[in-house]
XYZ file of C-alpha atoms in Angstrom:
625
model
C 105.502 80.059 110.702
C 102.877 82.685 110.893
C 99.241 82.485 112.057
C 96.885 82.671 109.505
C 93.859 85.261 108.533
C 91.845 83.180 108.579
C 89.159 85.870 107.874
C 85.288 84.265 107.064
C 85.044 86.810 104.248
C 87.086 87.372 101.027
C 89.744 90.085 99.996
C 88.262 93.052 99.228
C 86.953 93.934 95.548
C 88.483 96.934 93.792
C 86.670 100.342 93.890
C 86.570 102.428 90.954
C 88.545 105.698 90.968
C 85.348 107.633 90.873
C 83.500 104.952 92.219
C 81.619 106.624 95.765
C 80.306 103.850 98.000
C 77.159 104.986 99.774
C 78.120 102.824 103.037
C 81.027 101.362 104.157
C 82.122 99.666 107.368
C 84.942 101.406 108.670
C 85.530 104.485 108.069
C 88.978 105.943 107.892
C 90.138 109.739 108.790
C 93.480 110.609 107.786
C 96.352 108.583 105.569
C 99.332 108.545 108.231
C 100.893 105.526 108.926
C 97.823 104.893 111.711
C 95.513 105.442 109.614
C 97.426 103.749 106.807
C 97.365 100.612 109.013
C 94.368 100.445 110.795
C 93.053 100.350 106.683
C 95.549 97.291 106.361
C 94.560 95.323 109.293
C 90.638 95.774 108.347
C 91.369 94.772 104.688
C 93.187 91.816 105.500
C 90.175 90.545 107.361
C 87.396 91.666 104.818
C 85.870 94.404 106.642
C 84.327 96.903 104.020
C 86.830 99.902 105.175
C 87.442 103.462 102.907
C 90.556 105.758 104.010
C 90.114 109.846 103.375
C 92.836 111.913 103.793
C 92.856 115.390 103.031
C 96.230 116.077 101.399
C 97.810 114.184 99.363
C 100.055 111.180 99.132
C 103.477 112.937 99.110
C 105.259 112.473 102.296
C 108.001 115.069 102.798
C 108.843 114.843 105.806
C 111.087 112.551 108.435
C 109.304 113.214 111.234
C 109.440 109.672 113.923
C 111.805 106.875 112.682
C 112.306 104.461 115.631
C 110.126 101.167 115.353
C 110.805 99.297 118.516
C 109.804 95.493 118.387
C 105.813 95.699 119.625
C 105.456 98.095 116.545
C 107.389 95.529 114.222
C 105.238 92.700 115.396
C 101.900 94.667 114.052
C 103.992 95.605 110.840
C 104.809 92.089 111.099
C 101.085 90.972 110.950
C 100.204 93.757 108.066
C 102.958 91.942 105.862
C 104.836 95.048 105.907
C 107.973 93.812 108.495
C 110.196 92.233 105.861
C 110.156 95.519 103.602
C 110.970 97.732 106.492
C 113.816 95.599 107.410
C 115.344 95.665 103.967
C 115.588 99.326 103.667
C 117.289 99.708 107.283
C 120.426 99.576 107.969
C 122.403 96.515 107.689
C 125.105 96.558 110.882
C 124.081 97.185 114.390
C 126.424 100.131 115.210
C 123.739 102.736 114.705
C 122.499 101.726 118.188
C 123.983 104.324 120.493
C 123.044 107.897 120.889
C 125.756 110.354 121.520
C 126.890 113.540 123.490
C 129.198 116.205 121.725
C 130.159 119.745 122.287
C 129.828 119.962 118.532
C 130.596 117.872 115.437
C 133.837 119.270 113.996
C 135.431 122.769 114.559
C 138.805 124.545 115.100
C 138.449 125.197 118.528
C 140.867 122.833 121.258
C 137.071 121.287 122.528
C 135.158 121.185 119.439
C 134.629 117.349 118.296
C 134.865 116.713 121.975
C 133.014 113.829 123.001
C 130.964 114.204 125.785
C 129.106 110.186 126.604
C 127.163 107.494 124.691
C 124.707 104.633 125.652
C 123.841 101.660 124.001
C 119.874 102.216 122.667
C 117.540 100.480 120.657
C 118.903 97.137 121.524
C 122.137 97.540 120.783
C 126.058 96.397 122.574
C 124.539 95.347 126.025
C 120.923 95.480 125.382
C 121.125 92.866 122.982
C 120.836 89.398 124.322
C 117.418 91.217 126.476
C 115.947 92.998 123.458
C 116.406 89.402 121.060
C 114.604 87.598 124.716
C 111.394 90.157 124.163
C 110.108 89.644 120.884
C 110.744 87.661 117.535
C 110.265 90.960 115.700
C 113.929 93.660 116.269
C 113.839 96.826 116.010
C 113.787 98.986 113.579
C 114.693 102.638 111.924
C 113.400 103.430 109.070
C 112.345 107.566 108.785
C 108.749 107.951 108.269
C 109.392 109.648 105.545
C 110.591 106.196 103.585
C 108.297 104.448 106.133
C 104.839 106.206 105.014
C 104.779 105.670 101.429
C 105.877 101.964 102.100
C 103.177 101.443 104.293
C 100.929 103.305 101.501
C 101.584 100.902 98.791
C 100.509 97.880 101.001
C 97.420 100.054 102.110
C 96.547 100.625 98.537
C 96.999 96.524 97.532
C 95.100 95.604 100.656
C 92.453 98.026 100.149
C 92.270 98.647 96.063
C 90.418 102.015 95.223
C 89.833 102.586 98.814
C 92.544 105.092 99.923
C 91.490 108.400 98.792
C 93.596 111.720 98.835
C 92.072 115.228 98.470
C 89.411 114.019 100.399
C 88.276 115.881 103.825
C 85.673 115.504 106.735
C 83.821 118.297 107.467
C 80.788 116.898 109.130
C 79.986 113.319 110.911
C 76.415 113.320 112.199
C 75.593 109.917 114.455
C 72.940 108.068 114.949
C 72.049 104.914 116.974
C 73.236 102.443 113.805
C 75.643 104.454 112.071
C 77.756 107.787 111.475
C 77.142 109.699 108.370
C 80.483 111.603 107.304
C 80.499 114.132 105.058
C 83.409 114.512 102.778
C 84.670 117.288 100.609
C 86.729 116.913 97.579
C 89.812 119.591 98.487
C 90.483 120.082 94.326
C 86.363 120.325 92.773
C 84.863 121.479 96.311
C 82.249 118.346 95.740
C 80.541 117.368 98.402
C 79.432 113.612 99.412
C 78.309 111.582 102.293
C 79.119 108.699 103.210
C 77.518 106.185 105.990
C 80.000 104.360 108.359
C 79.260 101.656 110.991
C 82.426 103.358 113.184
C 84.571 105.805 111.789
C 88.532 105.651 113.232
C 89.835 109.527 113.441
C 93.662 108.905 113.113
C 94.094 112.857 111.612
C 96.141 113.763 114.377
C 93.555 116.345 115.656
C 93.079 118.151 112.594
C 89.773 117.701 112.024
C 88.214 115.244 114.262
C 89.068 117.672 117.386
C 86.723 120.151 116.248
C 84.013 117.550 114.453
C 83.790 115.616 117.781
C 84.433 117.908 120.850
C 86.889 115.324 122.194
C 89.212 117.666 124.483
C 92.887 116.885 125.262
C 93.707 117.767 128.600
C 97.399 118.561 129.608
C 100.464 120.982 129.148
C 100.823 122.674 125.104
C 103.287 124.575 123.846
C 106.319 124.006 126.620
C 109.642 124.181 124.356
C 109.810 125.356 120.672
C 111.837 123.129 118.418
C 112.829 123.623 114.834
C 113.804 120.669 112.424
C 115.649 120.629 109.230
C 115.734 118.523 106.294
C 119.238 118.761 105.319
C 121.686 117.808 102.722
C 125.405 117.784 104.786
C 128.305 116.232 104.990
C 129.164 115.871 108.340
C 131.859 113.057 107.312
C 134.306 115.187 109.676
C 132.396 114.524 112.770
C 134.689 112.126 115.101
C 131.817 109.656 115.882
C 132.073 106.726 113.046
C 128.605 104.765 114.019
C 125.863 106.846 116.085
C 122.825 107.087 114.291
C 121.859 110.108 116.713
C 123.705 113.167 118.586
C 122.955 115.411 121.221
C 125.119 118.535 121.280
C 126.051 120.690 124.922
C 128.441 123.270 124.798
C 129.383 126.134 127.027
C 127.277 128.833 124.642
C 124.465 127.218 125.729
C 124.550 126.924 129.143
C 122.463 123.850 130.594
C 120.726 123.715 127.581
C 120.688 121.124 124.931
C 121.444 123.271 121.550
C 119.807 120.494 119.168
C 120.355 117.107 117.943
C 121.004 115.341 114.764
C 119.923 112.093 113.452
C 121.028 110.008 110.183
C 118.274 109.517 107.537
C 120.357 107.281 105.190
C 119.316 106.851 102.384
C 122.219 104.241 102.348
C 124.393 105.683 105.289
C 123.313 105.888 108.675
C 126.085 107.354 110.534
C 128.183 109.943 109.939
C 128.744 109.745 106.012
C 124.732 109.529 106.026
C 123.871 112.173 103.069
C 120.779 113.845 104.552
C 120.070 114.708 108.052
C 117.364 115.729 110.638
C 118.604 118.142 112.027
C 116.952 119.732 115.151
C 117.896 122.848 116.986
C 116.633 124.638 119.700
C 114.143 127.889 118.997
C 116.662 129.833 121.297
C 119.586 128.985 118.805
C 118.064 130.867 115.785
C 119.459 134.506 115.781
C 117.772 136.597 113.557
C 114.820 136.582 111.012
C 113.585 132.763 111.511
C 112.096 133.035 107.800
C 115.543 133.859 106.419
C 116.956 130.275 105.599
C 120.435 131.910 105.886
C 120.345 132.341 109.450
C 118.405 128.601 109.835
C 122.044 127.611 108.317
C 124.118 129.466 110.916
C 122.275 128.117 113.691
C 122.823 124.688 112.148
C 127.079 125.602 111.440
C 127.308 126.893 114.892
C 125.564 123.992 116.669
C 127.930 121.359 114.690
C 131.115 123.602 114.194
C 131.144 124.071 110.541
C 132.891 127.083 108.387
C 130.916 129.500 107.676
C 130.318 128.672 104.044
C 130.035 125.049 104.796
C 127.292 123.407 102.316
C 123.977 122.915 103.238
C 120.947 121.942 101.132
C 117.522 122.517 102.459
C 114.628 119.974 101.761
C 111.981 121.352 104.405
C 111.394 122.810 107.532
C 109.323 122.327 110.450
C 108.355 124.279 113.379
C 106.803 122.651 116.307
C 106.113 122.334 120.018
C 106.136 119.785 122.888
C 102.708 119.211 123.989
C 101.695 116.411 126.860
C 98.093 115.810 125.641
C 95.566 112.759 125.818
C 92.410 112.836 124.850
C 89.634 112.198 127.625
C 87.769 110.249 125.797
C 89.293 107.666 123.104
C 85.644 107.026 121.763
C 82.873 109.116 120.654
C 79.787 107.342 119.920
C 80.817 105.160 116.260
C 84.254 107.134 116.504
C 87.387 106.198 117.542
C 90.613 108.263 118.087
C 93.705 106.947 117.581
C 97.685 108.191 117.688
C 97.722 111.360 117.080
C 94.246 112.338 118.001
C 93.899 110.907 121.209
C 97.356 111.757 122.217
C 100.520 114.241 121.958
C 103.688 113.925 123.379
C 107.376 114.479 122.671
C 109.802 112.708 120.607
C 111.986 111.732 123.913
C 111.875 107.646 123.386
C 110.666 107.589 120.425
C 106.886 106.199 121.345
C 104.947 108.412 119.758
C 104.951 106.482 116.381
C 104.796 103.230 118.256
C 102.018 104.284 120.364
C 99.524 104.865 117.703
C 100.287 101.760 115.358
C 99.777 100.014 118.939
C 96.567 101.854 119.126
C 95.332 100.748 115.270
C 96.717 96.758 116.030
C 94.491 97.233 119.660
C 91.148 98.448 118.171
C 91.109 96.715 115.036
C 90.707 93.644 115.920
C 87.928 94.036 118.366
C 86.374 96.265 115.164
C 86.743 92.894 113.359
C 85.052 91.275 115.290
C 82.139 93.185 116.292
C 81.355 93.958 112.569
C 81.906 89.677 111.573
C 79.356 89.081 115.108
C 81.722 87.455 116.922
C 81.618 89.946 119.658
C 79.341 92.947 121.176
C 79.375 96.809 120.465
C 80.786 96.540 124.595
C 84.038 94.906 123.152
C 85.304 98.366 121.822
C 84.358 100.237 125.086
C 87.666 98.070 126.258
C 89.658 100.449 123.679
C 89.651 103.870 125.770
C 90.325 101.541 128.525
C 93.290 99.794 127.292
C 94.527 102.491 125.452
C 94.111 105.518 127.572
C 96.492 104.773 130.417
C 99.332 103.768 128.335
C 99.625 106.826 126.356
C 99.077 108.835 129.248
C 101.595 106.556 130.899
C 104.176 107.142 127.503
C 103.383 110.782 127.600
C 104.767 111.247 130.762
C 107.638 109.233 130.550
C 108.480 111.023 127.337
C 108.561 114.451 129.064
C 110.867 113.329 131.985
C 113.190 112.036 129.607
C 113.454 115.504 127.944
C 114.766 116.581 131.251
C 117.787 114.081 131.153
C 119.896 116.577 129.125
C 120.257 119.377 131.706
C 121.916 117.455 134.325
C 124.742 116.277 132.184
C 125.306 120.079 131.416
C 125.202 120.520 135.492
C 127.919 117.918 135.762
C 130.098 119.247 133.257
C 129.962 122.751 135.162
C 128.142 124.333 131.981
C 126.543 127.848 133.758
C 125.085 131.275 132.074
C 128.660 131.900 132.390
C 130.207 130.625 129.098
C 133.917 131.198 130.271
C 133.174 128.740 133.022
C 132.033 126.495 131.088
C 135.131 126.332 128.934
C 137.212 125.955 132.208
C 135.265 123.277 133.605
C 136.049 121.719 129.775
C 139.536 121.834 130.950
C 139.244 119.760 133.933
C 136.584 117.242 132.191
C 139.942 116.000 129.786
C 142.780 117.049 132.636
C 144.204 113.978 133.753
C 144.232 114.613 137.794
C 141.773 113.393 140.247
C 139.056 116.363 139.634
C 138.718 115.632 136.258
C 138.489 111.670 137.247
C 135.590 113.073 138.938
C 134.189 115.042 137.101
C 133.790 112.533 134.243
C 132.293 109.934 136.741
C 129.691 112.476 137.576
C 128.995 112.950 133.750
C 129.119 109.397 132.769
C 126.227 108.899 135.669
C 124.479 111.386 134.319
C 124.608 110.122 129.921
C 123.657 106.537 131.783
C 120.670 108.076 133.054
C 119.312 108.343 129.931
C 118.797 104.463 129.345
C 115.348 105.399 131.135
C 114.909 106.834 126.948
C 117.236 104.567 125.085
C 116.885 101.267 126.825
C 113.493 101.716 127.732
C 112.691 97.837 127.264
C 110.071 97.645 130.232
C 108.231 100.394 128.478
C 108.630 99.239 124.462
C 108.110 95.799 125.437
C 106.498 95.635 129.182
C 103.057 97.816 128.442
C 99.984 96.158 129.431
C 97.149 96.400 130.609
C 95.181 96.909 133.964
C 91.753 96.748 132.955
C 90.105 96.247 129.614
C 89.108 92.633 127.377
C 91.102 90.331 130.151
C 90.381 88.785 133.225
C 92.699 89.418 136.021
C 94.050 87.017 138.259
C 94.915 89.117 141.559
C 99.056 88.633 140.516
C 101.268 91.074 141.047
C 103.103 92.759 138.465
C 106.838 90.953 138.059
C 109.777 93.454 138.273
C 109.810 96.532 139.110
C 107.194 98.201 137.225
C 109.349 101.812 138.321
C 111.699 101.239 136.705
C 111.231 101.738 132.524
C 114.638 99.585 131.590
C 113.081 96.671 133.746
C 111.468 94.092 131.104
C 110.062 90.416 132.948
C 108.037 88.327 130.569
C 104.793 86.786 132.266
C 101.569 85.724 130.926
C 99.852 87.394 133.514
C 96.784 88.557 132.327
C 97.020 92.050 130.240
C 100.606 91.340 129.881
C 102.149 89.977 126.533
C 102.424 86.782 125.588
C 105.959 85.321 126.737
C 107.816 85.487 123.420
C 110.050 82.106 123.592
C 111.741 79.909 120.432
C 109.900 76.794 119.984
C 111.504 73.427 119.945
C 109.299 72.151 117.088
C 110.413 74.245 113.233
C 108.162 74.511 110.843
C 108.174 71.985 107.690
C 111.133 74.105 105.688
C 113.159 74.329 109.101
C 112.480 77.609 110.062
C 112.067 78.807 113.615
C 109.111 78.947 115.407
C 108.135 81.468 118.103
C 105.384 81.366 120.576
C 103.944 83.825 119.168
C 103.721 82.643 115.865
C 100.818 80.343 117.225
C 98.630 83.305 117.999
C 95.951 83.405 115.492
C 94.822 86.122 113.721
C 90.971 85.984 113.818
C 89.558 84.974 117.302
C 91.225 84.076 120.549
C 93.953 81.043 120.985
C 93.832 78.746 123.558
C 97.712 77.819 123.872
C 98.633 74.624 126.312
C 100.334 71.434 126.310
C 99.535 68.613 124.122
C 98.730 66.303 127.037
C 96.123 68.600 128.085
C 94.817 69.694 124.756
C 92.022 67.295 123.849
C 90.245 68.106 127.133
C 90.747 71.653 126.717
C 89.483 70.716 123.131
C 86.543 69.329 124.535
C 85.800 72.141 126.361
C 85.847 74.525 123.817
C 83.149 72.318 121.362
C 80.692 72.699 124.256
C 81.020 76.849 123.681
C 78.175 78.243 122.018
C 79.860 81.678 121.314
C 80.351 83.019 117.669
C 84.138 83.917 118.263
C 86.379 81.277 117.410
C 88.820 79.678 120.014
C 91.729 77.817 118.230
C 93.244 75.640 120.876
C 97.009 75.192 119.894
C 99.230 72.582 121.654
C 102.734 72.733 122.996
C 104.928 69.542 123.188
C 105.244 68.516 126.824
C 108.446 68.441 126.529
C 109.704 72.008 125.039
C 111.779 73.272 127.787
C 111.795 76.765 127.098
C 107.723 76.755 126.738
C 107.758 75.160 130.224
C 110.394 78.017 131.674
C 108.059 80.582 130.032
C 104.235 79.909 130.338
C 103.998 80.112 134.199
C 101.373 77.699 134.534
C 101.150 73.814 134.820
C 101.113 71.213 132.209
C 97.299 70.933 132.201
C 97.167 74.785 132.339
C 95.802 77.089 129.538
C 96.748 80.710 128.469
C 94.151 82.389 126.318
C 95.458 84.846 123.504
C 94.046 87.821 122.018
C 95.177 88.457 118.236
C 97.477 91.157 119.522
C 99.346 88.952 121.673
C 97.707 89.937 124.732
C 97.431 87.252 127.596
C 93.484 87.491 128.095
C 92.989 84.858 131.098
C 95.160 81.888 132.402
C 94.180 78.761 133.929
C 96.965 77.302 136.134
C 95.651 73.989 135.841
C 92.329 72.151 134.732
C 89.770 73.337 136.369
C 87.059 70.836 136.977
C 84.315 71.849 134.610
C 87.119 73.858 132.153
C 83.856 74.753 129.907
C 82.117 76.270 132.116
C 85.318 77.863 133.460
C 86.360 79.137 130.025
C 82.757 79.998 129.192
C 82.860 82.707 132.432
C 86.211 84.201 130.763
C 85.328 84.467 127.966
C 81.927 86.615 128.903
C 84.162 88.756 130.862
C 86.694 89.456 127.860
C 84.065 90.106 125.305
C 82.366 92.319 126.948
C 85.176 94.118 127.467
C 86.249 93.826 131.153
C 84.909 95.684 134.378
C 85.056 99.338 134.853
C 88.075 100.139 137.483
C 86.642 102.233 140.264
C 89.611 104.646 139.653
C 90.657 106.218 136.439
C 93.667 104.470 135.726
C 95.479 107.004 133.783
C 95.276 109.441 136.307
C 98.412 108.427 138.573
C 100.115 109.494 134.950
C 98.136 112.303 134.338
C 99.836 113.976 137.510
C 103.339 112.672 136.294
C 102.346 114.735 133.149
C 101.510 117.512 134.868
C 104.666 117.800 136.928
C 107.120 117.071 134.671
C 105.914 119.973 132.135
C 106.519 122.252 135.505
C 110.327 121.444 134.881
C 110.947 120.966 131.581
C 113.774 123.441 130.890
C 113.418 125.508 127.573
């Protein structure tokens, strides 16, 4: 069972290939998978939305491929879950990252296996990654995942997803932003009026357009990534979707990683790769591509002449930005445009579809009059702190690598290294210990593979909720710590439903959210006053109140509030107030909340992202190259 769209307009009609609307509603800059989505989400509910991107439609490149369950949920909603889910792989032994000296080789400690952890929900992290969410991860690379997402983005929104197509002006006024857009093949030049615009170019553009600065570190480590053909069917590990490599060449440094892109393996027969290596590992001209290869044989441990077939090649650099402001008059930024951070857990992806699932709706609803222009102020708020808060945990996890080099004894002196190798597989009590120190070290790194309390635990301090003085369950220091609540900001408790739907299937809380308004979830002893209370509202957005038998046990274990209590629901599965019980005028009491909410909270007397901002700040002081 899945909430309906239950959208007061209908689908979209199709727009001519040279058909030019002079206004539309929304707005959309760039053709990513953010942009891709947010033009999903306002399609499905109507909204009059046209995508521009300035290149084209061919996606060549794997760049992010994690999809953690949060993400899957919104790709859930877009109709796009079930798709991703097929082309993934179809065992659960991917999940583990890995630590080698190198892949294969001749030498008595190449192939040497260094650690693994569980990640992405996988061997231990199971049973607490199936509690968080009905949706499970995911990998697909983005650059399967992008032109997936594209063909649902050009169904949902026929005609209205234009390539070739770039912004070079948006002039604002009080009702509207006029964009100009120029054709990148005929130089043509059109305008077009917007009620918002959504800048999801990743900066691009829109940085320069809007005068939106990102604040933080740039440029801190230089990384290169190959698109690779190779057989690495030699490599010891059977499963891991993704390898570190640390060797005594490279001191405490991390010499580069590889990661399976399938396209029907995803391990270790996998026939292409991402393959990333260090800048420091590339001797030579870095334009030749035959000293790219030899940086890639020498990191794994191939011969010399071992095959290797280049698709592409990117160069790029960790950066810790976030935008200062996520809104600019009618514009919006979202992922990559409001915010930059490293690959390190895998959030950067995540981050912005969580960004297009956040603002859309609230877009929704301003444009259908449910809700005021103050509704989307509650954006920057929402929004802001998390990705500061991701940024920063992404940069201290791409410090976790160093100290399992320092435990293994790895030193500017390579010889060293290779004797400390000896006592890491010497069976006497200084090699016992020495592996206990590196084993403490890999584990470390759940903070970036079992990250639940970040994937699944983000919420929100201030913004369209009402807080309720609680405190935060858990320990909100800790980023593998996950507690569900329905405390206010917090996602809705995700718990399998005694009641099945008509064909038998299973029914999650979170399946009763609806799609277009709020929901008004409690018990079905309580519901007809609640009921009652909400025909008395005179607002224009809808409340759907949705009852819970009395009796479902694992609803009662979950909701935190009494039988007679109430939990109101944002579309994205946000907890936006709680009742603990009836109140004694609940109308009046819901009519108070609901003020609060659509105006789009109260303004925290302290920036909220800042406490990250400094986390940011000093992690980039120690990131080793």
């Amino acid at each position: 069972m899945t909430a309906s769209v239950k959208s007061p307009r209908a689908p979209l009609p199709p727009l001519g290939e040279d058909e030019w609307p002079e206004a539309v509603e929304v707005l959309v800059m760039g053709g990513g998978p953010v942009g891709m989505s947010c033009a999903i989400l306002l399609a499905q509910r109507g909204i009059d939305v046209l995508l521009v991107e300035r290149r084209d439609f061919v996606f060549r490149f794997p760049r992010a491929h994690l999809l953690n369950p949060r993400t899957m949920e919104a790709f859930h909603d877009m109709g796009v879950a079930d798709d991703i889910y097929a082309a993934t792989p179809t065992h659960d032994r991917w999940r583990k990252a890995v630590w080698y000296t190198t892949a294969t080789g001749p030498g008595r400690f190449d192939g040497l296996k260094i650690g693994e952890v569980p990640a992405w929900g996988g061997g231990p992290d199971a049973e607490r990654y199936r509690a968080s969410s009905p949706r499970a991860f995911a990998n697909m690379p983005q650059l399967r995942l992008d032109p997936l997402i594209h063909r649902h983005a050009v169904a949902a929104a026929p005609g209205r997803i234009r390539a070739k197509q770039e912004v070079i002006g948006i002039r604002q006024d009080a009702d509207s932003a006029t964009v100009q857009i120029r054709d990148v093949v005929s130089g043509e030049v059109r305008e077009v009026r917007a009620r918002y615009v959504i800048a999801a170019d990743g900066g691009r553009d829109s940085a320069a357009l809007l005068g939106v600065e990102l604040e933080g570190p740039r440029d801190m480590r230089e990384v290169v990534n190959y698109h690779v053909s190779l057989d690495l069917s030699a490599w010891p590990e059977p499963d891991a979707l993704l390898g570190h490599f640390l060797h005594p060449a490279g001191g405490a440094r991390r010499r580069g990683t590889i990661q399976a892109l399938g396209p029907t393996h995803y391990d270790r027969d996998s026939e292409e790769w991402l393959v990333s290596v260090a800048g420091w590992m590339v001797e030579g001209d870095p334009d030749d591509e035959q000293a790219l290869f030899d940086s890639i044989r020498r990191m794994l441990g191939l011969a010399e002449h071992h095959g290797i077939t280049m698709h592409s090649m990117t160069r790029w650099t960790y950066n810790g930005l976030v935008a200062k402001r996520f809104r600019s008059g009618r514009v919006f930024l979202a992922g990559d445009a409001a915010h930059k951070h490293p690959p390190t857990g895998g959030l950067g992806l995540n981050s912005g579809i969580q960004d297009a699932q956040n603002l859309c709706w609230k877009l929704a609803a301003v444009l259908d009059g449910q809700a005021p222009d103050a509704l989307l102020d509650s954006y920057q708020a929402e929004r802001r702190p998390i990705v500061a808060w991701y940024t920063a945990h992404s940069l201290e996890n791409a410090n976790r690598h160093p100290p399992i080099a320092a435990a293994l004894g790895f030193s500017e002196d390579e010889a060293e290294g290779f004797r400390n190798l000896e006592v890491f597989v010497s069976d006497t009590p200084e090699g016992e210990a020495m592996r206990a120190r590196v084993e403490a070290e890999v584990a470390h790194n759940a903070h970036d593979y079992s990250q639940l309390g970040v994937e699944a635990g983000f919420h929100y301090a201030a913004g369209a909720l009402v807080p309720d003085g609680t405190p935060v369950p858990g320990d909100p220091a800790d980023p593998t710590d996950f507690q569900a609540t329905s405390r206010p900001g917090h996602h809705l408790p995700h718990v399998w439903l005694a009641s099945r739907t008509a064909d038998g299937d299973a029914v999650s809380s979170h399946d009763l959210v609806e799609r277009v308004g709020l929901t008004l979830l409690t018990s079905a002893s309580a519901a007809g006053r609640w009921q009652e209370a909400v025909d008395l509202l005179g607002g224009a957005l809808p409340v759907t109140v949705v009852a819970i038998d009395d009796a479902d046990d694992a609803w009662n274990g979950a909701r935190e509030i009494g039988d007679d209590g109430a939990l109101l629901v944002r579309p994205d599965r946000k907890v936006a107030w709680r009742s603990p019980g009836m109140p004694e005028d609940p109308s009046m009491v819901l009519d108070d909340a609901l003020a609060i909410v659509l105006r789009g909270g109260d303004v925290p007397a302290e920036d909220p992202a800042e406490p990250f901002l400094k986390r940011i700040r000093a992690a980039a002081s120690v990131l080793v190259q």
